[in-house]
XYZ file of C-alpha atoms in Angstrom:
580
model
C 111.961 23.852 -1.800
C 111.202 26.871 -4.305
C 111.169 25.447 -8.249
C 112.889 26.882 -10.780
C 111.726 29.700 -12.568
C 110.390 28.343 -16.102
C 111.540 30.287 -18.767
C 108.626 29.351 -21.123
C 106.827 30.470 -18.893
C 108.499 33.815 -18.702
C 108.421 34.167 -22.313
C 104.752 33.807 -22.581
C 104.114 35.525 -19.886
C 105.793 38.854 -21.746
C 103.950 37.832 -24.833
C 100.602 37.940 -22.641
C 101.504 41.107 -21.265
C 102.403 42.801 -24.599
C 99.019 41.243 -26.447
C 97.208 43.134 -23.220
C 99.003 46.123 -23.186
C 97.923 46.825 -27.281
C 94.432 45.877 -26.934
C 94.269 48.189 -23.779
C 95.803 50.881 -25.700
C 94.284 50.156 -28.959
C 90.975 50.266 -27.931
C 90.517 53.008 -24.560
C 92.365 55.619 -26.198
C 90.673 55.250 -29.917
C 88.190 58.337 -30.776
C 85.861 57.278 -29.771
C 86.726 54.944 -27.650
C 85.653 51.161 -28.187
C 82.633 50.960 -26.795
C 82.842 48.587 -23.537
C 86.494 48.497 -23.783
C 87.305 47.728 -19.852
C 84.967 44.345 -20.358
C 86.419 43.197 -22.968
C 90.168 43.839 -21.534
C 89.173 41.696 -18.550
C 87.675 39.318 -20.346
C 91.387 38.879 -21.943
C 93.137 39.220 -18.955
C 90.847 36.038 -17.437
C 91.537 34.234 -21.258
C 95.313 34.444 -20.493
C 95.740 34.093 -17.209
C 93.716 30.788 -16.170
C 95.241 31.115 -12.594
C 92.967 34.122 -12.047
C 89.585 32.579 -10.296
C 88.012 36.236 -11.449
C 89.109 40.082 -11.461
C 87.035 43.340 -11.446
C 87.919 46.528 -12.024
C 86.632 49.823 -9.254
C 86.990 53.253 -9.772
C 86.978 55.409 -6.826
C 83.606 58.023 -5.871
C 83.400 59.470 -3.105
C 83.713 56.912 -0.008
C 82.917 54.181 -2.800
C 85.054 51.845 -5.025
C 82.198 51.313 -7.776
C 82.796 48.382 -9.928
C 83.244 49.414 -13.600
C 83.927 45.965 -15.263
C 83.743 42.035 -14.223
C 85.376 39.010 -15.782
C 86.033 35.095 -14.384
C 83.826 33.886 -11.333
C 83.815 36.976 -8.944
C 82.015 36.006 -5.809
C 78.440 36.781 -5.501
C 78.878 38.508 -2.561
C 81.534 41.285 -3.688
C 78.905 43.500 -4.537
C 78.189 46.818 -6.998
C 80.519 48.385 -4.741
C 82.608 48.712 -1.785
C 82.771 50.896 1.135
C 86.079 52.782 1.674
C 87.037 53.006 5.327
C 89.853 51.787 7.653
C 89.080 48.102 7.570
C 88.870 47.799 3.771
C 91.427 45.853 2.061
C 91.133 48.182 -1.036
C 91.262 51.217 1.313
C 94.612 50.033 2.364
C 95.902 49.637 -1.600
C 94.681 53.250 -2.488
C 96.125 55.197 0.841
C 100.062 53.097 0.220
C 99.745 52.644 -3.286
C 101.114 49.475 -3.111
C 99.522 46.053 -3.685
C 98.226 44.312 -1.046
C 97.160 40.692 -0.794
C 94.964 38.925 1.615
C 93.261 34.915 1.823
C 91.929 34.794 -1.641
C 92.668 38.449 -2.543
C 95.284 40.308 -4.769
C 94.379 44.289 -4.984
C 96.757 46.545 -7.338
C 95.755 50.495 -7.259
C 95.022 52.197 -9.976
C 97.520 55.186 -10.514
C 96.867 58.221 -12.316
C 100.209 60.636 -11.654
C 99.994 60.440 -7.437
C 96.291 59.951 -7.293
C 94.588 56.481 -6.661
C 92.201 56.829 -8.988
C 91.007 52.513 -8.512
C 91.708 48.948 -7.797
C 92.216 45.967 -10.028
C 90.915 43.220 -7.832
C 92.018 39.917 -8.791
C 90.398 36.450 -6.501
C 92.606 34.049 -6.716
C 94.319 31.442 -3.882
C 97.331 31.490 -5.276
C 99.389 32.911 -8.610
C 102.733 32.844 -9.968
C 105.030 35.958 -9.388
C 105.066 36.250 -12.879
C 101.490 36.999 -13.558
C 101.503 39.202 -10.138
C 104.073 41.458 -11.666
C 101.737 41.757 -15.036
C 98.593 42.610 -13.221
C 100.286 45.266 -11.383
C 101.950 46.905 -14.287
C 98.729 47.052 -16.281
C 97.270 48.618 -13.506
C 99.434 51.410 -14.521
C 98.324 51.395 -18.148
C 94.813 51.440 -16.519
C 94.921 54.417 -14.868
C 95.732 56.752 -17.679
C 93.054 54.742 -19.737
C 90.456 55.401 -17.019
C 91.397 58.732 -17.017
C 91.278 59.622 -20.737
C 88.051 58.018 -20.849
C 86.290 60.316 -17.901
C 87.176 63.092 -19.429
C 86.100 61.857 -23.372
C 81.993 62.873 -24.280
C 80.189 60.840 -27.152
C 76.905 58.923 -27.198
C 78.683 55.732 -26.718
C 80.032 56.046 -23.539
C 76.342 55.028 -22.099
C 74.538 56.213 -19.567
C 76.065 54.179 -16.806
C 79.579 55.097 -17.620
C 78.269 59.021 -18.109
C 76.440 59.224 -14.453
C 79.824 58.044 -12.605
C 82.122 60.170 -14.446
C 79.538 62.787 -13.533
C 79.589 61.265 -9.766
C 83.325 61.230 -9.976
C 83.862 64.902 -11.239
C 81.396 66.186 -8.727
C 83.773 64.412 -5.776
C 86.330 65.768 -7.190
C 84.988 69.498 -6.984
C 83.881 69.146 -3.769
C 86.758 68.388 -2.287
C 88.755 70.678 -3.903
C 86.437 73.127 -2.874
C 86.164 72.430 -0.030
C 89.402 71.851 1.338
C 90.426 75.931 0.502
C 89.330 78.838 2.450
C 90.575 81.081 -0.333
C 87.663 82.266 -2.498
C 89.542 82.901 -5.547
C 91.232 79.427 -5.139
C 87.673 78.213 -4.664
C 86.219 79.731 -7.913
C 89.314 78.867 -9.722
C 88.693 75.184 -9.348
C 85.184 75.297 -9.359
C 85.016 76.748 -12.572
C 87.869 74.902 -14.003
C 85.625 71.319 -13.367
C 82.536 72.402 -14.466
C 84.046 73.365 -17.439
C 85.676 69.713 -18.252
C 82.406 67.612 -16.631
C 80.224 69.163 -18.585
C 82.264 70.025 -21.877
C 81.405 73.855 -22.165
C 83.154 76.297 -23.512
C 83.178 78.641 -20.841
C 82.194 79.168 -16.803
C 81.871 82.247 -14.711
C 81.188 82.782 -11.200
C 79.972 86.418 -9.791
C 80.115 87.197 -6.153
C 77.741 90.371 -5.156
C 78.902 92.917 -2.488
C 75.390 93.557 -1.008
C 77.354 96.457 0.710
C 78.001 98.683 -2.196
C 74.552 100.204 -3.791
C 76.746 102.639 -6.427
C 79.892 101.754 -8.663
C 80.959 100.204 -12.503
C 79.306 97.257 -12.947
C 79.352 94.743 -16.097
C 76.723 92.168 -16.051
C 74.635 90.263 -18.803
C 71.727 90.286 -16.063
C 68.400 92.850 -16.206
C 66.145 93.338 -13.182
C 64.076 90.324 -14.587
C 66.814 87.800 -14.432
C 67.959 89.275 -11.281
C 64.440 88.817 -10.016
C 64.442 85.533 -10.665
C 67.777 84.610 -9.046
C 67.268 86.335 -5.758
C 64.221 83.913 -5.554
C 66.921 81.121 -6.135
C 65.719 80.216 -9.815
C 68.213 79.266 -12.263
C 68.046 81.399 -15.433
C 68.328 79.045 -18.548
C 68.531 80.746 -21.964
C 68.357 78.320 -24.648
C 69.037 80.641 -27.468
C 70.134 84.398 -26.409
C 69.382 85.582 -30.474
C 65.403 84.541 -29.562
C 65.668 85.334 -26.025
C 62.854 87.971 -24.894
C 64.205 91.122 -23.705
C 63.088 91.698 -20.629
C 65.624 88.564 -19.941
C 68.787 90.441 -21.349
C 67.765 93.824 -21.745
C 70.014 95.936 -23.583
C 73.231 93.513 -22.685
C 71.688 91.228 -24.849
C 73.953 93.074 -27.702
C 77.027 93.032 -25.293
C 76.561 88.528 -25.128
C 76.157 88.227 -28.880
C 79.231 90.267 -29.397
C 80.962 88.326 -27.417
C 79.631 85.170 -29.514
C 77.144 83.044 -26.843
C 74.573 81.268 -28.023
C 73.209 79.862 -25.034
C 73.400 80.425 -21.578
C 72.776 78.462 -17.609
C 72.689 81.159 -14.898
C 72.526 79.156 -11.395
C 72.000 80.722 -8.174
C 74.443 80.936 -5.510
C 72.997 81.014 -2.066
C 73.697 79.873 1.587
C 71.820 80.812 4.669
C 68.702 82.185 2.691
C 71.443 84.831 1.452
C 72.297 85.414 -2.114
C 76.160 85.287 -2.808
C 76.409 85.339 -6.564
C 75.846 83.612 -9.542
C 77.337 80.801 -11.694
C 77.093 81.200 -15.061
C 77.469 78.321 -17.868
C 78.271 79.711 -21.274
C 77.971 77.511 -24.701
C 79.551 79.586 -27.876
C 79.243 77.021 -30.764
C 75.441 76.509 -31.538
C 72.065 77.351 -29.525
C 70.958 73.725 -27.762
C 69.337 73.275 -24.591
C 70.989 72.421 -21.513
C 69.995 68.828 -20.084
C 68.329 67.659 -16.828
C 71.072 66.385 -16.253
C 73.450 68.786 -17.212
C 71.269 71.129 -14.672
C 71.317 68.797 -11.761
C 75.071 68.541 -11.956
C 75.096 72.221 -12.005
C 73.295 72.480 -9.181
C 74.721 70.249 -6.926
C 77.663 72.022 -7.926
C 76.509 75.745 -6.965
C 75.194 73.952 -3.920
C 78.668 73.033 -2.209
C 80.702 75.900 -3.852
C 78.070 78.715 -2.196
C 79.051 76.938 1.100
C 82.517 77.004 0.938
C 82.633 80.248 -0.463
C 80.396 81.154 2.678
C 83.014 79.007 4.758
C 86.021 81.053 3.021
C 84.100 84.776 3.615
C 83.453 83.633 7.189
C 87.204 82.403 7.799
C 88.421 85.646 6.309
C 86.013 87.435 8.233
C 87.218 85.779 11.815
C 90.664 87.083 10.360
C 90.006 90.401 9.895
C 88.181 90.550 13.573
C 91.539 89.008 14.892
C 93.460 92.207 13.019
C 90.932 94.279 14.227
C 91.219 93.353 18.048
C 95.302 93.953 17.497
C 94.751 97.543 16.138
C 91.910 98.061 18.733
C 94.453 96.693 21.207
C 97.443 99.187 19.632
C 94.855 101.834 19.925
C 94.113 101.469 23.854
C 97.662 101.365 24.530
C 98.900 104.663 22.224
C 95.648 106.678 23.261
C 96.062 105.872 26.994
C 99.833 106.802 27.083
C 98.846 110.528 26.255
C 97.192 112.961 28.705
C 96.907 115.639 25.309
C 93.651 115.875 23.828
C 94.916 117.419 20.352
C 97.319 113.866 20.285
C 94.678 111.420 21.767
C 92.484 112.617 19.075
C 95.274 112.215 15.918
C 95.922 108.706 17.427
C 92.316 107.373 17.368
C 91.729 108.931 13.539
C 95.180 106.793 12.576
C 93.967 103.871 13.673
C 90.463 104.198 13.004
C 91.170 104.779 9.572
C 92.885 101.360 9.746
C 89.685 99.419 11.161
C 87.203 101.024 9.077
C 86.773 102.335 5.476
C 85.520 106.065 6.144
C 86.466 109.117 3.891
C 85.584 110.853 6.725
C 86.184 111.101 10.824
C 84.772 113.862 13.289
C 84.349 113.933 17.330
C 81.514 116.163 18.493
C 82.328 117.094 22.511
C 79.499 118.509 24.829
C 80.016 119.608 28.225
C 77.349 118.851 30.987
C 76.892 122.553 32.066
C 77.419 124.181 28.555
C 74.798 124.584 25.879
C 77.327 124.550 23.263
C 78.332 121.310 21.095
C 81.759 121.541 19.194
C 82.762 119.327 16.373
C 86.111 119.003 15.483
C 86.907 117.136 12.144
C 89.992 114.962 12.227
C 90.504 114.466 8.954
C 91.247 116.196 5.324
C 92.564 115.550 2.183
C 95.876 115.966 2.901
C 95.819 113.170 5.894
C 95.379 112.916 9.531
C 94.757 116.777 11.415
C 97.280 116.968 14.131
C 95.704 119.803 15.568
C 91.843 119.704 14.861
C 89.721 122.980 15.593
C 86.683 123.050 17.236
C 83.433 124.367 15.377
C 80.680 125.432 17.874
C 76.805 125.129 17.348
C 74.064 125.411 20.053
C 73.365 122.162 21.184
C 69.518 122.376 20.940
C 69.669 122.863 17.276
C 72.041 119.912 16.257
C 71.219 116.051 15.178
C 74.093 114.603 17.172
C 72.264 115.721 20.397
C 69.605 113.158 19.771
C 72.737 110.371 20.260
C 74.436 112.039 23.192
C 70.455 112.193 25.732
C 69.558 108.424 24.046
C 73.361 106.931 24.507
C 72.138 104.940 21.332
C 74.074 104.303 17.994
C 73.101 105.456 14.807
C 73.686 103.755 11.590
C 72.560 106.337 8.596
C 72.528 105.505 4.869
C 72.455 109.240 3.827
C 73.109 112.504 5.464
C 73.401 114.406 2.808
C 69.663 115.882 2.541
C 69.701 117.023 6.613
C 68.583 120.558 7.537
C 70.605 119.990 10.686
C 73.580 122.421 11.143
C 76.044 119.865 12.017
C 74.992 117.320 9.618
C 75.361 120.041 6.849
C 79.172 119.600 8.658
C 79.475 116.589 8.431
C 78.527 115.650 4.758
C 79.873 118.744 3.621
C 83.722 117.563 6.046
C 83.871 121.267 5.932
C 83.608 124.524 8.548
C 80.740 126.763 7.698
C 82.559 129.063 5.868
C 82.608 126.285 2.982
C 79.100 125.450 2.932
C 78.364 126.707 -0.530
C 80.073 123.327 -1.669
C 77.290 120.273 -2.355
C 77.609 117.582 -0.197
C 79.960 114.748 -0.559
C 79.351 112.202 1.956
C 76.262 110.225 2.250
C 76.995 107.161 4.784
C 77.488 107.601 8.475
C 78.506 106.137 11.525
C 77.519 107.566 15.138
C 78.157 106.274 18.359
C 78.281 108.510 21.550
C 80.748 108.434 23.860
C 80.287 107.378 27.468
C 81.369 108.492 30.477
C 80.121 106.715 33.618
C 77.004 106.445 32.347
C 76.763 110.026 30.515
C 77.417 111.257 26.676
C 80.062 113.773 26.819
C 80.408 113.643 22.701
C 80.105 111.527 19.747
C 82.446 109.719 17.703
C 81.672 109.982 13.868
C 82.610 108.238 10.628
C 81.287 109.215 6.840
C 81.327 107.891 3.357
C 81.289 108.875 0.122
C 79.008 106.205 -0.809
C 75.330 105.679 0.403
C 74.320 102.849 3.016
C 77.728 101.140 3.065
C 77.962 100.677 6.774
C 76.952 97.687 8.464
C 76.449 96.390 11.951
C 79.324 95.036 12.186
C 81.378 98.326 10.941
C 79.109 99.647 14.329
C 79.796 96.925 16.771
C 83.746 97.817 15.906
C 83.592 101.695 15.659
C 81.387 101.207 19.418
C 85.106 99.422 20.514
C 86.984 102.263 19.558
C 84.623 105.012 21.124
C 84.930 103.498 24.642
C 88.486 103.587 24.242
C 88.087 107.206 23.279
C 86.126 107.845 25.773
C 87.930 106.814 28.636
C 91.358 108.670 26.878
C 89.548 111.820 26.924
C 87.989 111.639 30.278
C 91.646 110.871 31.481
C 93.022 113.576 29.864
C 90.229 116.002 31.367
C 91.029 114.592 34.937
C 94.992 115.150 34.432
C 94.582 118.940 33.123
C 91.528 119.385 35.960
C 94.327 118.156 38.576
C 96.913 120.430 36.906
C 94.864 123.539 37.773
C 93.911 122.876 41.218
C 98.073 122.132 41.748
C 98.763 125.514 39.881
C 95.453 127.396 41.973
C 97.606 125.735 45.916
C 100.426 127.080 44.655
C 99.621 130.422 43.739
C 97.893 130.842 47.273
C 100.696 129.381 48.853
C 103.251 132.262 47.371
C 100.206 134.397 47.917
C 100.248 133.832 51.535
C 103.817 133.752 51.911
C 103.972 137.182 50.336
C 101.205 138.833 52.530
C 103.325 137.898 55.770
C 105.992 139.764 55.110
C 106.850 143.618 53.431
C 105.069 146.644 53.519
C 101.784 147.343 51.967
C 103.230 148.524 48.751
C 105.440 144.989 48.601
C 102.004 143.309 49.567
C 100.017 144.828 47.178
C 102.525 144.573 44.167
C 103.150 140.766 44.800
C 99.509 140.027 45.234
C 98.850 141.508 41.845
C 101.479 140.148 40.071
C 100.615 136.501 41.570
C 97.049 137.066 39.921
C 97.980 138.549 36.807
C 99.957 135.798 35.791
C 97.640 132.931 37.088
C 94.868 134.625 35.011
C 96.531 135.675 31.918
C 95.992 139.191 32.616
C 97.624 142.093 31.164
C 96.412 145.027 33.375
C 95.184 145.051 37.057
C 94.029 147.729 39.249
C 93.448 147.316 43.288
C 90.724 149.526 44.957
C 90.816 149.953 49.215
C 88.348 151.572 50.800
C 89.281 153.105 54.379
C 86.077 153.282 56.899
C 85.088 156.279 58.597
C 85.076 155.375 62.214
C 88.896 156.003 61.735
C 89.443 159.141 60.483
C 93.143 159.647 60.403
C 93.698 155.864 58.822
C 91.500 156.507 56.150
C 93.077 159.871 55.533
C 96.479 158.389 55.354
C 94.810 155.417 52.624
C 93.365 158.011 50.369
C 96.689 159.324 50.198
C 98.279 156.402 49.301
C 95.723 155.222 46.640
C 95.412 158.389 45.380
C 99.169 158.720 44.357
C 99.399 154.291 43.981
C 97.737 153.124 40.678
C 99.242 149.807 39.184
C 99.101 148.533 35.974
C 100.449 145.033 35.118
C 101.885 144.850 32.144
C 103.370 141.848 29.828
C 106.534 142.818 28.445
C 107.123 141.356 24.859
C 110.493 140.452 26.166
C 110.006 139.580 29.580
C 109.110 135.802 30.390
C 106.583 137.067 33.219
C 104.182 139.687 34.140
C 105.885 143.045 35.277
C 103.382 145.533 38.044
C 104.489 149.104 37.224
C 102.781 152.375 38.618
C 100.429 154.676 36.463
C-alpha cells in the first residue's frame, strides 16, 4: 500500500531545494567564480539529502563523461571517467534527455538549451519522489552554471578545470568542423571557438589559391614568414612594435595601425600541401602566447586543414559531376550538327562553361596540305558564329609539334614565342593586329584525334600566367575528343554530299549525250560542268583527224562558226551557255 505523502516533508524538501538553488547561483556565477564551487554544491546536496548513498557530477568530452566533482560514498570502482557508447547508462540519459534509473543508479542530464552538456549521477537504492524531482531540476540550474564557467578565464579556475574546458572546446570545434563540407561554414566556426577557448580578441584564417601567381593581395606576411610557414612552422610574434623586419616587412606599419600587439600565425597543411594560415591576433598589450595556448592552436589548425581539405575535395567531386553534364550537353549539341561553322560555336559555348579561358582557338591541318589554319572562336563581344580561318605554313608553327607527338601541352606563358601562331594566339588577334603587345600568357593545347592521327588542335588562353592545371587538361582532353569526332563527322557528311552531287551530274550528263544533236550535246554538257564547278565561262575544243577528210572539213566548220561562253546571269538562278 503506497503512504501518504508527508507534507513536512514536502515543505522541507522546497526549503532544501531553494537553500541549493542560491548557493549554486551565488557562488558559479560570482566574478570570479568561487573557487571549487561544484564540490562544495555536492557536498550540500549529500548534507541535505541523507538518502543519497553519494552523487558526482560528469561533463561530457569527446566519447568521455569526465567527472568534475564527488560527494557521499561513490563506489571505488566508478572511475575518473566513463566511456560513452550504446551500453552506457549515462549514454542513454544524454541521447533522451530524460532521467534514467537503474539497480543502485539515478542519472539526470545536464541541459544547456538542447545540448547534453553532463550527468548528475546520484547512487542510491532507493529515494523519495520528492528528492528525485529536486535532483533533476537542479540539474537544470547546473547546466547553465557549467556553462558560464567554461567559458569564464581567471587564475582560479586551476589547471584541471582549464585543460577540460580546453578538451571540451576543442570537441566542440571538431565536430562542428567537421560535420560541414562548406568552407566558409568551416572557417566561420573555427574561428568563432578559437576566439572564446582561448579569450583573444581576434582570429583569421587565409586560404591560398596556389593557382593564381598575379592579383591584389593584403597580407601582414613577408617572404621570411612565408618561408617559415611553407616549412609548417608557426610564426609567433610576441611584440610586433620590437618585431625584426624581415618578419613583417613593410606591413609591419599596416598591423600597428590596425592596433595588434602580438600575433600566432599557425600553419595550415594537409597532404604535405600548404592550404593557408590561421592567424591569432591579441590587441590589448604585447604578452607571449602559452604552450599551451599553442598546442590548442595546433590541434586546432590540425583538424580544420582536413576538413577544409575534405570540403575543397567534396566541392571538387561537384564540380566534376557539373562538368560531366556540360561535357555530356556538349556531345549531344555538337553531334546533332553536320556544319562545321555551328559545331565549332557550340564547343566554344560550352567550353567556356567548363573552363576559365579568356581565350579559345582550333588550329585544323589536313594530311595532304602543308598549310595549318587557326580559326579563333572567340572575341570581346562573345562567342564567333562564323570564325575565319588564318593560314600559316605548317613547318613554321608551334602547334605542329602537338599535332606529329599527339601529346598535350600545358604552357605557363606564350607570350615571349617567336612562333607565328603563338604570336596568334597571345596576341587573340589576325596578323594584321600584331602591332598590339600580347595579352595572354597561359595556355592549354591538346590535339585532336582522328583514328589515331592529329587533324588540328584545340586551344585555350589566359590572361594570367601558369593558371592551368592538370586537371583543367584532363577536362579540356574530354572536350577535344568530342570535337574531334564532330568534325570528322561533319567532313564525312559534306565528303558524301559531293560524291552524291559528282553521280548525279554524270547521270544528267549521260542522259543528255544520248539524245539531240551535237549542238544540244555540246551545250548541255557544258552547262552540266559549269554549274558543278562554279564556272562562269567555258570553251569546248574538237579536233577532227585526217584520215577523214570530208568529216573533219565539216567539224572545222562547225567550230569555227560555234564558240560558247557560259555565262552567270545576275538574275538567273543557273548558269546560261550562249554563243560568242
Amino acid at each position: 500500500m503506497n503512504q501518504p505523502t508527508n507534507p513536512t516533508m514536502d515543505e522541507q524538501t522546497t526549503h532544501d531545494l531553494l537553500s541549493l538553488s542560491m548557493q549554486l547561483n551565488r557562488q558559479a556565477f560570482a566574478q570570479p567564480p568561487v573557487d571549487n564551487w561544484l564540490g562544495s554544491f555536492l557536498a550540500l546536496l549529500y548534507e541535505r539529502f541523507p538518502a543519497i548513498g553519494g552523487v558526482h557530477i560528469v561533463q561530457t568530452i569527446g566519447d568521455q563523461a569526465v567527472v568534475q566533482a564527488t560527494a557521499g560514498n561513490v563506489p571505488p570502482n566508478a572511475g575518473a571517467s566513463i566511456l560513452l557508447n550504446a551500453a552506457s547508462p549515462v549514454m542513454q540519459a544524454l541521447t533522451t534527455h530524460e532521467r534514467v534509473i537503474v539497480p543502485d543508479l539515478r542519472i539526470y542530464p545536464i541541459l544547456y538549451g538542447d545540448e547534453a552538456v553532463g550527468a548528475l549521477v546520484a547512487y542510491t537504492a532507493a529515494l523519495p519522489p520528492a528528492i528525485d524531482d529536486v535532483l533533476g531540476a537542479l540539474a537544470v540550474q547546473i547546466g547553465a552554471a557549467i556553462m558560464q564557467q567554461t567559458h569564464v578565464s581567471t587564475p582560479q579556475t586551476g589547471p584541471l578545470r582549464r585543460q577540460v574546458r580546453l578538451m571540451q572546446s576543442l570537441y566542440q570545434i571538431t565536430r562542428e568542423v567537421s560535420t560541414s563540407l562548406e568552407v566558409n561554414e568551416i572557417i566561420r566556426h573555427a574561428t568563432q571557438s578559437v576566439v572564446e577557448t582561448l579569450n583573444m580578441a581576434h582570429a583569421t584564417v587565409l586560404l591560398y589559391d596556389h593557382t593564381l601567381t598575379s592579383g591584389e593581395v593584403v597580407t601582414l606576411l613577408d617572404n621570411n614568414a612565408m618561408d617559415q610557414l611553407r616549412q609548417f612552422q608557426a610564426v609567433i610574434i610576441e611584440n610586433i612594435d620590437n618585431s625584426a623586419p624581415e618578419v613583417l616587412g613593410a606591413s609591419k606599419a599596416i598591423a600597428q595601425k590596425f592596433g595588434i600587439k602580438s600575433m600566432l600565425i599557425m600553419p595550415l597543411a594537409s597532404g604535405g600541401s600548404l592550404l593557408g594560415a590561421m592567424t591569432i591576433d591579441v590587441y590589448d598589450q604585447p604578452r607571449p602566447f602559452t604552450t599551451e595556448e599553442i598546442e590548442v592552436v595546433q590541434a586546432l589548425g590540425s583538424q580544420l586543414s582536413n576538413s577544409i581539405r575534405n570540403a575543397q575535395l567534396f566541392a571538387e567531386l561537384g564540380q566534376r559531376a557539373k562538368q560531366f553534364e556540360l561535357i555530356a550537353e556538349l556531345s549531344r549539341r555538337a553531334m546533332s550538327s553536320l556544319d562545321r561553322d555551328a559545331i565549332l560555336a557550340i564547343v566554344a559555348e560550352q567550353t567556356a562553361q567548363l573552363i576559365a579561358s579568356d581565350g579559345i582557338s582550333v588550329a585544323l591541318h589536313g594530311s595532304d596540305e602543308p598549310k595549318l589554319y587557326i580559326y579563333l572562336l572567340t572575341t570581346a563581344s562573345g562567342i564567333e558564329q562564323k570564325a575565319h580561318a588564318v593560314e600559316f605554313p605548317y613547318e613554321e608553327t608551334a602547334l605542329r609539334m602537338v599535332c606529329n607527338s599527339g601529346e598535350s601541352l600545358i604552357l605557363d606563358d606564350i607570350s615571349g614565342s617567336d612562333y607565328p601562331d603563338y604570336k596568334m594566339l597571345a596576341r587573340h588577334a589576325a596578323p594584321d593586329s600584331w602591332d598590339t603587345e600580347p595579352i595572354m600568357h597561359a595556355a592549354l593545347v591538346v590535339p585532336l584525334l582522328v583514328g589515331g592521327r592529329a587533324i588540328g588542335t584545340f586551344n585555350l588562353t589566359r590572361k594570367q600566367r601558369g593558371t592551368y592545371t592538370t586537371l583543367d587538361l584532363a577536362v579540356l582532353e574530354q572536350i577535344a575528343n568530342q570535337l574531334s569526332i564532330a568534325l570528322e563527322n561533319a567532313r564525312l557528311f559534306a565528303q558524301a554530299a559531293s560524291r552524291v552531287q559528282t553521280e548525279r551530274l554524270l547521270n544528267r550528263m549521260s542522259a543528255s549525250l544520248q539524245q539531240g544533236d551535237l549542238q544540244s550535246i555540246l551545250l548541255n554538257t557544258t552547262q552540266e560542268i559549269a554549274e558543278a564547278l562554279g564556272a562562269h565561262r567555258a570553251r569546248v575544243r574538237l579536233q577532227a583527224t585526217a584520215a577523214d577528210p570530208v568529216t573533219a572539213d565539216r567539224l572545222r566548220t562547225f567550230l569555227d562558226s560555234k564558240s560558247f561562253k557560259v555565262q552567270r546571269a545576275s538574275s538567273a538562278p543557273s548558269n546560261t551557255v550562249k554563243k560568242e
